[in-house]
CSV table of C-alpha atoms in Angstrom, one decimal:
chain,number,residue,atom,x,y,z
A,1,MET,CA,10.4,35.0,-22.2
A,2,ASN,CA,8.8,35.9,-25.5
A,3,LEU,CA,5.1,35.8,-25.4
A,4,THR,CA,4.8,35.5,-29.2
A,5,ARG,CA,7.0,32.3,-29.3
A,6,LEU,CA,5.2,30.9,-26.3
A,7,LEU,CA,1.7,31.2,-28.0
A,8,ALA,CA,3.3,29.7,-31.3
A,9,VAL,CA,4.4,26.6,-29.3
A,10,ALA,CA,1.1,26.4,-27.7
A,11,ARG,CA,-0.8,26.6,-31.0
A,12,LYS,CA,1.4,24.0,-32.5
A,13,GLU,CA,0.8,21.7,-29.6
A,14,ALA,CA,-2.9,22.2,-29.7
A,15,ILE,CA,-3.0,21.3,-33.5
A,16,GLN,CA,-1.0,18.1,-32.8
A,17,LEU,CA,-3.2,17.2,-29.9
A,18,ARG,CA,-6.3,17.7,-32.1
A,19,ARG,CA,-5.0,15.4,-34.7
A,20,ASP,CA,-4.2,12.7,-32.2
A,21,ARG,CA,-7.5,11.1,-31.4
A,22,ARG,CA,-6.0,8.5,-28.9
A,23,SER,CA,-4.4,11.2,-26.9
A,24,LEU,CA,-7.7,13.1,-26.9
A,25,VAL,CA,-9.4,10.0,-25.5
A,26,LEU,CA,-6.8,9.8,-22.7
A,27,ALA,CA,-7.1,13.5,-22.0
A,28,PHE,CA,-10.7,13.8,-21.7
A,29,VAL,CA,-12.5,10.5,-21.5
A,30,LEU,CA,-10.1,8.6,-19.1
A,31,PRO,CA,-10.3,11.2,-16.3
A,32,LEU,CA,-14.1,11.0,-16.3
A,33,LEU,CA,-14.1,7.2,-16.3
A,34,LEU,CA,-11.6,7.3,-13.3
A,35,VAL,CA,-13.9,9.7,-11.4
A,36,LEU,CA,-16.8,7.4,-11.8
A,37,LEU,CA,-14.6,4.3,-11.1
A,38,PHE,CA,-13.3,5.8,-7.9
A,39,GLY,CA,-16.6,7.3,-6.9
A,40,TYR,CA,-18.4,3.9,-7.0
A,41,ALA,CA,-15.7,1.5,-6.2
A,42,ILE,CA,-14.2,3.1,-3.2
A,43,SER,CA,-16.5,2.5,-0.3
A,44,LEU,CA,-15.6,1.7,3.2
A,45,ASP,CA,-19.2,0.7,4.0
A,46,VAL,CA,-19.7,-3.0,4.2
A,47,ARG,CA,-23.3,-4.3,3.6
A,48,ASP,CA,-25.0,-7.4,2.5
A,49,ILE,CA,-22.4,-9.6,4.1
A,50,PRO,CA,-23.0,-13.2,3.2
A,51,PHE,CA,-23.6,-15.3,6.3
A,52,GLY,CA,-24.6,-18.8,7.2
A,53,VAL,CA,-26.4,-20.3,10.2
A,54,LEU,CA,-25.7,-23.5,12.1
A,55,ASP,CA,-29.0,-23.7,14.2
A,56,GLN,CA,-28.6,-26.6,16.6
A,57,ASP,CA,-31.5,-25.5,18.7
A,58,ARG,CA,-34.3,-24.9,16.1
A,59,SER,CA,-36.4,-23.0,18.5
A,60,PRO,CA,-38.5,-19.8,18.2
A,61,ALA,CA,-35.7,-18.0,19.9
A,62,SER,CA,-33.1,-19.2,17.5
A,63,ARG,CA,-35.3,-18.2,14.5
A,64,GLU,CA,-35.7,-14.8,16.1
A,65,LEU,CA,-32.0,-14.3,16.2
A,66,THR,CA,-31.5,-15.4,12.6
A,67,GLU,CA,-34.2,-13.1,11.5
A,68,ALA,CA,-32.7,-10.3,13.4
A,69,PHE,CA,-29.5,-10.6,11.5
A,70,GLN,CA,-31.4,-10.7,8.2
A,71,ALA,CA,-33.6,-7.6,9.1
A,72,SER,CA,-30.6,-5.6,10.0
A,73,GLY,CA,-29.6,-4.9,6.4
A,74,TYR,CA,-26.0,-5.7,7.1
A,75,PHE,CA,-26.2,-9.4,6.6
A,76,ARG,CA,-27.6,-11.6,3.8
A,77,LEU,CA,-28.4,-15.3,4.6
A,78,ARG,CA,-26.7,-17.4,2.0
A,79,ALA,CA,-26.8,-21.0,3.6
A,80,ARG,CA,-27.9,-23.0,6.4
A,81,ALA,CA,-25.3,-25.7,7.7
A,82,GLY,CA,-26.5,-28.9,9.3
A,83,THR,CA,-23.1,-29.7,11.0
A,84,LEU,CA,-20.0,-28.0,12.1
A,85,PRO,CA,-17.8,-29.5,9.2
A,86,GLU,CA,-20.3,-28.2,6.8
A,87,ALA,CA,-20.1,-24.7,8.3
A,88,GLU,CA,-16.2,-25.0,8.0
A,89,ARG,CA,-16.5,-25.8,4.3
A,90,LEU,CA,-18.9,-22.8,3.7
A,91,LEU,CA,-16.0,-20.6,5.2
A,92,ALA,CA,-13.3,-22.3,3.4
A,93,ARG,CA,-15.0,-22.0,0.0
A,94,GLY,CA,-15.7,-18.3,0.6
A,95,GLY,CA,-19.4,-18.7,0.2
A,96,VAL,CA,-20.0,-16.9,3.5
A,97,ARG,CA,-18.0,-14.5,5.6
A,98,LEU,CA,-19.6,-15.4,8.9
A,99,VAL,CA,-21.4,-18.4,10.3
A,100,LEU,CA,-23.6,-17.9,13.3
A,101,VAL,CA,-23.5,-21.0,15.5
A,102,ILE,CA,-26.6,-21.5,17.8
A,103,PRO,CA,-26.0,-24.2,20.4
A,104,PRO,CA,-28.7,-26.8,21.2
A,105,ASP,CA,-29.5,-25.4,24.7
A,106,PHE,CA,-29.9,-21.8,23.3
A,107,ALA,CA,-33.5,-21.3,24.3
A,108,ARG,CA,-33.4,-23.3,27.6
A,109,SER,CA,-30.3,-21.2,28.8
A,110,ALA,CA,-32.3,-18.0,28.7
A,111,GLY,CA,-33.3,-18.3,32.4
A,112,ARG,CA,-29.9,-19.2,33.6
A,113,ALA,CA,-27.5,-16.9,35.4
A,114,ALA,CA,-25.0,-17.1,32.6
A,115,GLY,CA,-27.6,-16.3,30.0
A,116,PRO,CA,-27.7,-17.8,26.4
A,117,ARG,CA,-24.6,-17.8,24.3
A,118,VAL,CA,-24.0,-18.0,20.5
A,119,GLN,CA,-20.8,-18.2,18.5
A,120,ALA,CA,-19.8,-16.3,15.4
A,121,LEU,CA,-17.2,-17.9,13.2
A,122,VAL,CA,-15.7,-15.2,10.9
A,123,ASP,CA,-13.5,-15.5,7.8
A,124,GLY,CA,-10.5,-13.3,8.7
A,125,GLY,CA,-9.0,-13.6,5.2
A,126,ASP,CA,-10.3,-10.0,4.7
A,127,ALA,CA,-9.4,-8.4,8.0
A,128,ASN,CA,-11.5,-5.2,7.2
A,129,THR,CA,-14.7,-7.1,6.4
A,130,ALA,CA,-14.2,-9.5,9.3
A,131,THR,CA,-13.8,-6.6,11.8
A,132,ILE,CA,-16.9,-4.7,10.5
A,133,ALA,CA,-18.9,-7.9,10.5
A,134,LEU,CA,-18.0,-8.6,14.1
A,135,GLY,CA,-19.0,-5.1,15.1
A,136,TYR,CA,-22.3,-5.5,13.3
A,137,ALA,CA,-22.9,-9.0,14.9
A,138,ASP,CA,-22.1,-7.6,18.3
A,139,ALA,CA,-24.5,-4.6,17.9
A,140,ILE,CA,-27.4,-6.9,16.7
A,141,ILE,CA,-27.0,-9.4,19.6
A,142,GLU,CA,-26.5,-6.6,22.1
A,143,ARG,CA,-29.8,-5.0,20.9
A,144,LEU,CA,-31.7,-8.2,20.9
A,145,GLY,CA,-30.3,-9.1,24.3
A,146,ARG,CA,-31.5,-5.8,25.8
A,147,GLU,CA,-35.0,-6.3,24.4
A,148,ASP,CA,-35.3,-9.8,25.8
A,149,ALA,CA,-33.5,-9.1,29.0
A,150,GLY,CA,-36.8,-8.1,30.8
A,151,ARG,CA,-38.8,-11.1,29.9
A,152,GLN,CA,-36.2,-13.9,29.5
A,153,GLY,CA,-33.6,-13.1,32.2
A,154,PRO,CA,-29.8,-12.4,31.7
A,155,PRO,CA,-28.9,-10.8,28.3
A,156,LEU,CA,-27.5,-12.8,25.4
A,157,VAL,CA,-23.7,-13.0,25.2
A,158,ALA,CA,-21.8,-13.4,21.9
A,159,GLU,CA,-18.6,-15.4,21.7
A,160,PRO,CA,-16.8,-14.5,18.4
A,161,ARG,CA,-14.0,-16.5,16.9
A,162,VAL,CA,-12.0,-15.5,14.0
A,163,TRP,CA,-10.6,-18.1,11.5
A,164,TYR,CA,-7.7,-17.9,9.2
A,165,ASN,CA,-6.5,-14.5,10.5
A,166,GLU,CA,-7.0,-14.8,14.1
A,167,ALA,CA,-5.4,-11.6,15.1
A,168,LEU,CA,-7.2,-9.6,12.3
A,169,GLU,CA,-3.8,-8.3,11.0
A,170,SER,CA,-4.1,-6.3,7.8
A,171,ALA,CA,-0.7,-7.4,6.7
A,172,ARG,CA,-1.9,-11.0,6.4
A,173,THR,CA,-4.7,-9.8,4.1
A,174,ILE,CA,-2.7,-7.3,2.1
A,175,VAL,CA,0.5,-9.2,1.5
A,176,PRO,CA,-1.0,-12.1,-0.5
A,177,GLY,CA,-2.8,-9.7,-2.7
A,178,LEU,CA,0.3,-7.7,-3.3
A,179,VAL,CA,1.6,-10.4,-5.6
A,180,ALA,CA,-1.2,-9.7,-8.1
A,181,VAL,CA,-0.5,-5.9,-7.9
A,182,ILE,CA,3.1,-6.4,-8.5
A,183,MET,CA,2.6,-8.6,-11.6
A,184,ALA,CA,0.2,-6.0,-12.8
A,185,ILE,CA,2.9,-3.3,-12.6
A,186,ILE,CA,5.2,-5.5,-14.5
A,187,ALA,CA,2.8,-6.0,-17.3
A,188,ALA,CA,2.1,-2.2,-17.5
A,189,MET,CA,5.6,-0.9,-17.3
A,190,LEU,CA,7.7,-3.6,-19.0
A,191,THR,CA,6.0,-5.7,-21.7
A,192,ALA,CA,3.9,-2.8,-22.9
A,193,LEU,CA,7.2,-1.3,-24.2
A,194,THR,CA,8.7,-4.3,-25.9
A,195,ILE,CA,7.1,-4.3,-29.5
A,196,ALA,CA,6.3,-0.5,-29.5
A,197,ARG,CA,10.1,0.0,-28.9
A,198,GLU,CA,10.8,-2.0,-32.0
A,199,TRP,CA,8.7,0.2,-34.1
A,200,GLU,CA,9.9,3.5,-32.7
A,201,ARG,CA,13.6,2.6,-32.8
A,202,GLY,CA,13.2,1.2,-36.4
A,203,THR,CA,14.5,-2.3,-35.6
A,204,MET,CA,11.2,-3.8,-36.7
A,205,GLU,CA,12.7,-4.1,-40.2
A,206,GLN,CA,15.4,-6.4,-39.0
A,207,LEU,CA,12.9,-8.5,-37.0
A,208,ALA,CA,10.6,-8.6,-40.1
A,209,ALA,CA,13.5,-10.0,-42.2
A,210,THR,CA,14.0,-13.0,-39.9
A,211,PRO,CA,12.1,-16.4,-40.5
A,212,VAL,CA,10.8,-16.4,-36.9
A,213,GLY,CA,7.1,-16.9,-36.5
A,214,ARG,CA,4.6,-14.6,-34.7
A,215,LEU,CA,4.2,-17.0,-31.9
A,216,GLU,CA,7.9,-17.6,-31.5
A,217,VAL,CA,8.4,-13.9,-31.3
A,218,VAL,CA,5.7,-13.4,-28.7
A,219,LEU,CA,6.9,-16.3,-26.5
A,220,GLY,CA,10.6,-15.3,-26.9
A,221,LYS,CA,9.7,-11.9,-25.7
A,222,LEU,CA,7.7,-13.2,-22.8
A,223,LEU,CA,10.4,-15.5,-21.4
A,224,PRO,CA,12.7,-12.9,-19.9
A,225,TYR,CA,9.8,-11.1,-18.2
A,226,ILE,CA,8.5,-14.4,-16.9
A,227,GLY,CA,11.8,-14.9,-15.2
A,228,ILE,CA,11.6,-11.4,-13.7
A,229,GLY,CA,8.2,-12.0,-12.5
A,230,ALA,CA,9.2,-15.4,-10.9
A,231,ILE,CA,11.9,-13.6,-9.0
A,232,ASP,CA,9.4,-10.8,-7.9
A,233,VAL,CA,6.9,-13.4,-6.7
A,234,THR,CA,9.5,-15.4,-4.8
A,235,ALA,CA,10.7,-12.1,-3.1
A,236,ALA,CA,7.1,-11.0,-2.2
A,237,VAL,CA,6.4,-14.4,-0.6
A,238,ALA,CA,9.6,-14.5,1.3
A,239,VAL,CA,9.2,-10.9,2.6
A,240,GLY,CA,5.5,-11.6,3.5
A,241,MET,CA,6.6,-14.7,5.5
A,242,LEU,CA,9.7,-13.4,7.1
A,243,VAL,CA,9.0,-9.8,7.8
A,244,PHE,CA,5.2,-9.7,8.2
A,245,GLY,CA,4.7,-13.2,9.6
A,246,VAL,CA,2.2,-14.3,6.9
A,247,PRO,CA,1.6,-18.0,7.1
A,248,LEU,CA,1.8,-20.1,4.0
A,249,ARG,CA,-0.7,-22.9,4.8
A,250,GLY,CA,-1.2,-24.3,1.5
A,251,SER,CA,0.9,-26.0,-1.3
A,252,VAL,CA,4.0,-24.1,-2.5
A,253,LEU,CA,3.9,-25.9,-5.8
A,254,LEU,CA,0.3,-25.1,-6.4
A,255,LEU,CA,1.2,-21.3,-5.7
A,256,ALA,CA,4.1,-21.4,-8.0
A,257,GLY,CA,2.1,-23.0,-10.8
A,258,LEU,CA,-0.8,-20.6,-10.6
A,259,SER,CA,1.5,-17.6,-10.2
A,260,LEU,CA,3.2,-18.7,-13.5
A,261,LEU,CA,-0.3,-19.0,-15.1
A,262,PHE,CA,-1.1,-15.5,-13.9
A,263,LEU,CA,2.2,-14.1,-15.1
A,264,VAL,CA,1.8,-15.4,-18.6
A,265,GLY,CA,-1.7,-13.9,-18.8
A,266,VAL,CA,-0.9,-10.4,-17.6
A,267,LEU,CA,2.4,-10.3,-19.6
A,268,SER,CA,0.7,-11.4,-22.7
A,269,PHE,CA,-1.9,-8.7,-22.3
A,270,GLY,CA,1.0,-6.1,-22.0
A,271,LEU,CA,2.3,-7.5,-25.3
A,272,PHE,CA,-1.0,-7.2,-26.9
A,273,VAL,CA,-1.4,-3.5,-26.0
A,274,SER,CA,2.2,-2.9,-27.2
A,275,ALA,CA,1.6,-4.6,-30.6
A,276,ALA,CA,-1.7,-2.9,-31.1
A,277,LEU,CA,-0.7,0.6,-30.3
A,278,LYS,CA,2.9,0.7,-31.4
A,279,SER,CA,3.7,3.7,-29.2
A,280,GLN,CA,5.7,3.3,-26.0
A,281,VAL,CA,4.0,6.3,-24.2
A,282,LEU,CA,0.5,5.4,-25.2
A,283,ALA,CA,1.0,1.6,-24.6
A,284,THR,CA,2.3,2.3,-21.1
A,285,GLN,CA,-0.6,4.5,-20.2
A,286,VAL,CA,-3.2,2.2,-21.6
A,287,ALA,CA,-1.6,-0.9,-20.0
A,288,LEU,CA,-1.3,0.9,-16.7
A,289,MET,CA,-5.0,1.9,-16.6
A,290,ALA,CA,-6.1,-1.5,-17.8
A,291,THR,CA,-4.1,-3.6,-15.3
A,292,TYR,CA,-2.6,-1.7,-12.4
A,293,LEU,CA,-5.7,0.3,-11.3
A,294,PRO,CA,-8.2,-2.4,-11.7
A,295,ALA,CA,-5.9,-4.7,-9.8
A,296,LEU,CA,-6.1,-2.2,-7.0
A,297,LEU,CA,-9.8,-1.3,-7.2
A,298,LEU,CA,-11.8,-4.2,-8.7
A,299,SER,CA,-10.0,-7.3,-7.5
A,300,GLY,CA,-11.1,-7.4,-3.9
A,301,PHE,CA,-7.5,-6.4,-2.9
A,302,ILE,CA,-8.6,-3.4,-0.9
A,303,PHE,CA,-12.3,-3.0,-1.3
A,304,ALA,CA,-14.8,-5.8,-1.0
A,305,ILE,CA,-16.4,-6.7,-4.4
A,306,ALA,CA,-19.7,-7.5,-2.7
A,307,SER,CA,-20.1,-3.8,-1.7
A,308,MET,CA,-19.7,-2.5,-5.1
A,309,PRO,CA,-22.5,-1.8,-7.5
A,310,PRO,CA,-23.6,-4.7,-9.7
A,311,VAL,CA,-22.2,-3.2,-12.9
A,312,LEU,CA,-18.7,-3.0,-11.4
A,313,GLN,CA,-19.1,-6.5,-9.9
A,314,ALA,CA,-19.8,-7.7,-13.4
A,315,ILE,CA,-16.8,-5.9,-14.8
A,316,SER,CA,-14.4,-7.4,-12.1
A,317,TYR,CA,-14.9,-10.8,-13.7
A,318,LEU,CA,-12.8,-9.5,-16.6
A,319,ILE,CA,-9.9,-8.6,-14.2
A,320,PRO,CA,-7.5,-11.4,-13.8
A,321,ALA,CA,-6.3,-10.0,-10.3
A,322,ARG,CA,-9.8,-10.7,-9.1
A,323,TYR,CA,-9.1,-14.5,-9.4
A,324,PHE,CA,-5.4,-14.4,-8.4
A,325,VAL,CA,-6.1,-12.5,-5.0
A,326,THR,CA,-8.6,-15.0,-4.1
A,327,ILE,CA,-6.1,-17.8,-5.0
A,328,THR,CA,-3.2,-16.3,-3.0
A,329,ARG,CA,-5.4,-15.6,0.1
A,330,GLY,CA,-6.8,-19.1,-0.1
A,331,ILE,CA,-3.4,-20.8,-0.4
A,332,PHE,CA,-1.7,-18.5,2.2
A,333,LEU,CA,-4.3,-18.2,4.9
A,334,LYS,CA,-6.7,-21.1,4.4
A,335,GLY,CA,-4.5,-23.7,3.0
A,336,VAL,CA,-7.1,-24.8,0.4
A,337,GLY,CA,-6.3,-26.4,-2.9
A,338,LEU,CA,-7.8,-27.0,-6.4
A,339,GLU,CA,-10.9,-28.6,-5.0
A,340,VAL,CA,-11.9,-25.1,-3.6
A,341,LEU,CA,-10.0,-22.9,-6.1
A,342,TRP,CA,-11.0,-24.4,-9.4
A,343,PRO,CA,-13.4,-21.6,-10.3
A,344,GLN,CA,-10.7,-19.1,-10.0
A,345,VAL,CA,-8.2,-21.2,-11.9
A,346,ALA,CA,-10.6,-21.6,-14.7
A,347,GLY,CA,-11.1,-17.9,-15.0
A,348,LEU,CA,-7.3,-17.5,-15.0
A,349,VAL,CA,-6.9,-20.2,-17.8
A,350,LEU,CA,-9.5,-18.4,-20.0
A,351,PHE,CA,-8.0,-15.0,-19.5
A,352,THR,CA,-4.4,-16.3,-20.2
A,353,GLY,CA,-5.5,-18.2,-23.3
A,354,ALA,CA,-7.3,-15.0,-24.6
A,355,ALA,CA,-4.5,-12.6,-23.9
A,356,LEU,CA,-1.9,-14.9,-25.4
A,357,GLY,CA,-4.2,-15.3,-28.5
A,358,LEU,CA,-4.6,-11.6,-28.8
A,359,ALA,CA,-0.9,-10.9,-28.5
A,360,VAL,CA,-0.1,-13.3,-31.3
A,361,ARG,CA,-2.9,-12.0,-33.5
A,362,SER,CA,-2.0,-8.3,-33.1
A,363,PHE,CA,1.7,-8.8,-33.8
A,364,ARG,CA,2.5,-8.1,-37.4
A,365,LYS,CA,5.9,-8.5,-39.1
A,366,GLU,CA,4.8,-6.8,-42.2
A,367,LEU,CA,5.9,-3.1,-42.5
A,368,GLY,CA,3.2,-0.8,-43.4
């Protein structure tokens, strides 16, 4: 090894890097952003769990129990249900994670041998949050029961019941969300290369000489990847159902249609990045950071969005995987339809339209 040649190559590389501002941004700014993102987004602590109350007793004892949940710091009261069907709708729509059902004889049963009983209906769509919420609820009820045992008789007994994911199996929560992550990988690794490859290989001149319009070029490039994405979605659904035993309780046609909508959106975004940057390496890196990592961290796939700082919660509305993870879990585990999922569908429609418009606008047939 010759030290002189080694230093010459290093100097040449440093000069090239200094002249490439985009690489400097990736080299220095991106790691800082990732440290901040990981530091704030990754949190296994679950707080401010939204919960509802179905108080059929309406006594001072039932109000004391509700206030104990609010004062714990782990739960935030979001709604009061008047009937059990109304409580079911709250869980199905995702407005609450837990519904505390207080029976009509709650206060009167304090002096009985069995003691008073309450029921906790928990949304098991997110197994991690459901497990933690049950633990918090048991601790609150146990503490309140010990305080009241001396003056009211037998301690309070909780009867939890988990809906949608009765066994609290993580696979039933993870597998539906994997569809969004897989599609993000396709957008990052495949479509981000298409138009940039044309520029780097010198074939853009041939494409520019054709009478094909910009929209036709973009849609023509999208079609093969939509086919690949459809196969991946089908394979993921099949493996989830056959291998992991994930139930598909909703409409297959609705899942297929919304998967197609999500596919068009993320693939169009990949084309937009490719057309804007015109570099395969840079386009791949940017698309990877803009789709794959947010799909993991800011979509609710692994970490609860409600536990993130308000700034990250606001940013998550720009992530299409946030909407699609909710859609897949709703269709798979809850069997809900458009009457519940329409806000997520509206978010996907807006993102897909914007991404497709940006892809068409960024593509240029003219040679610089």
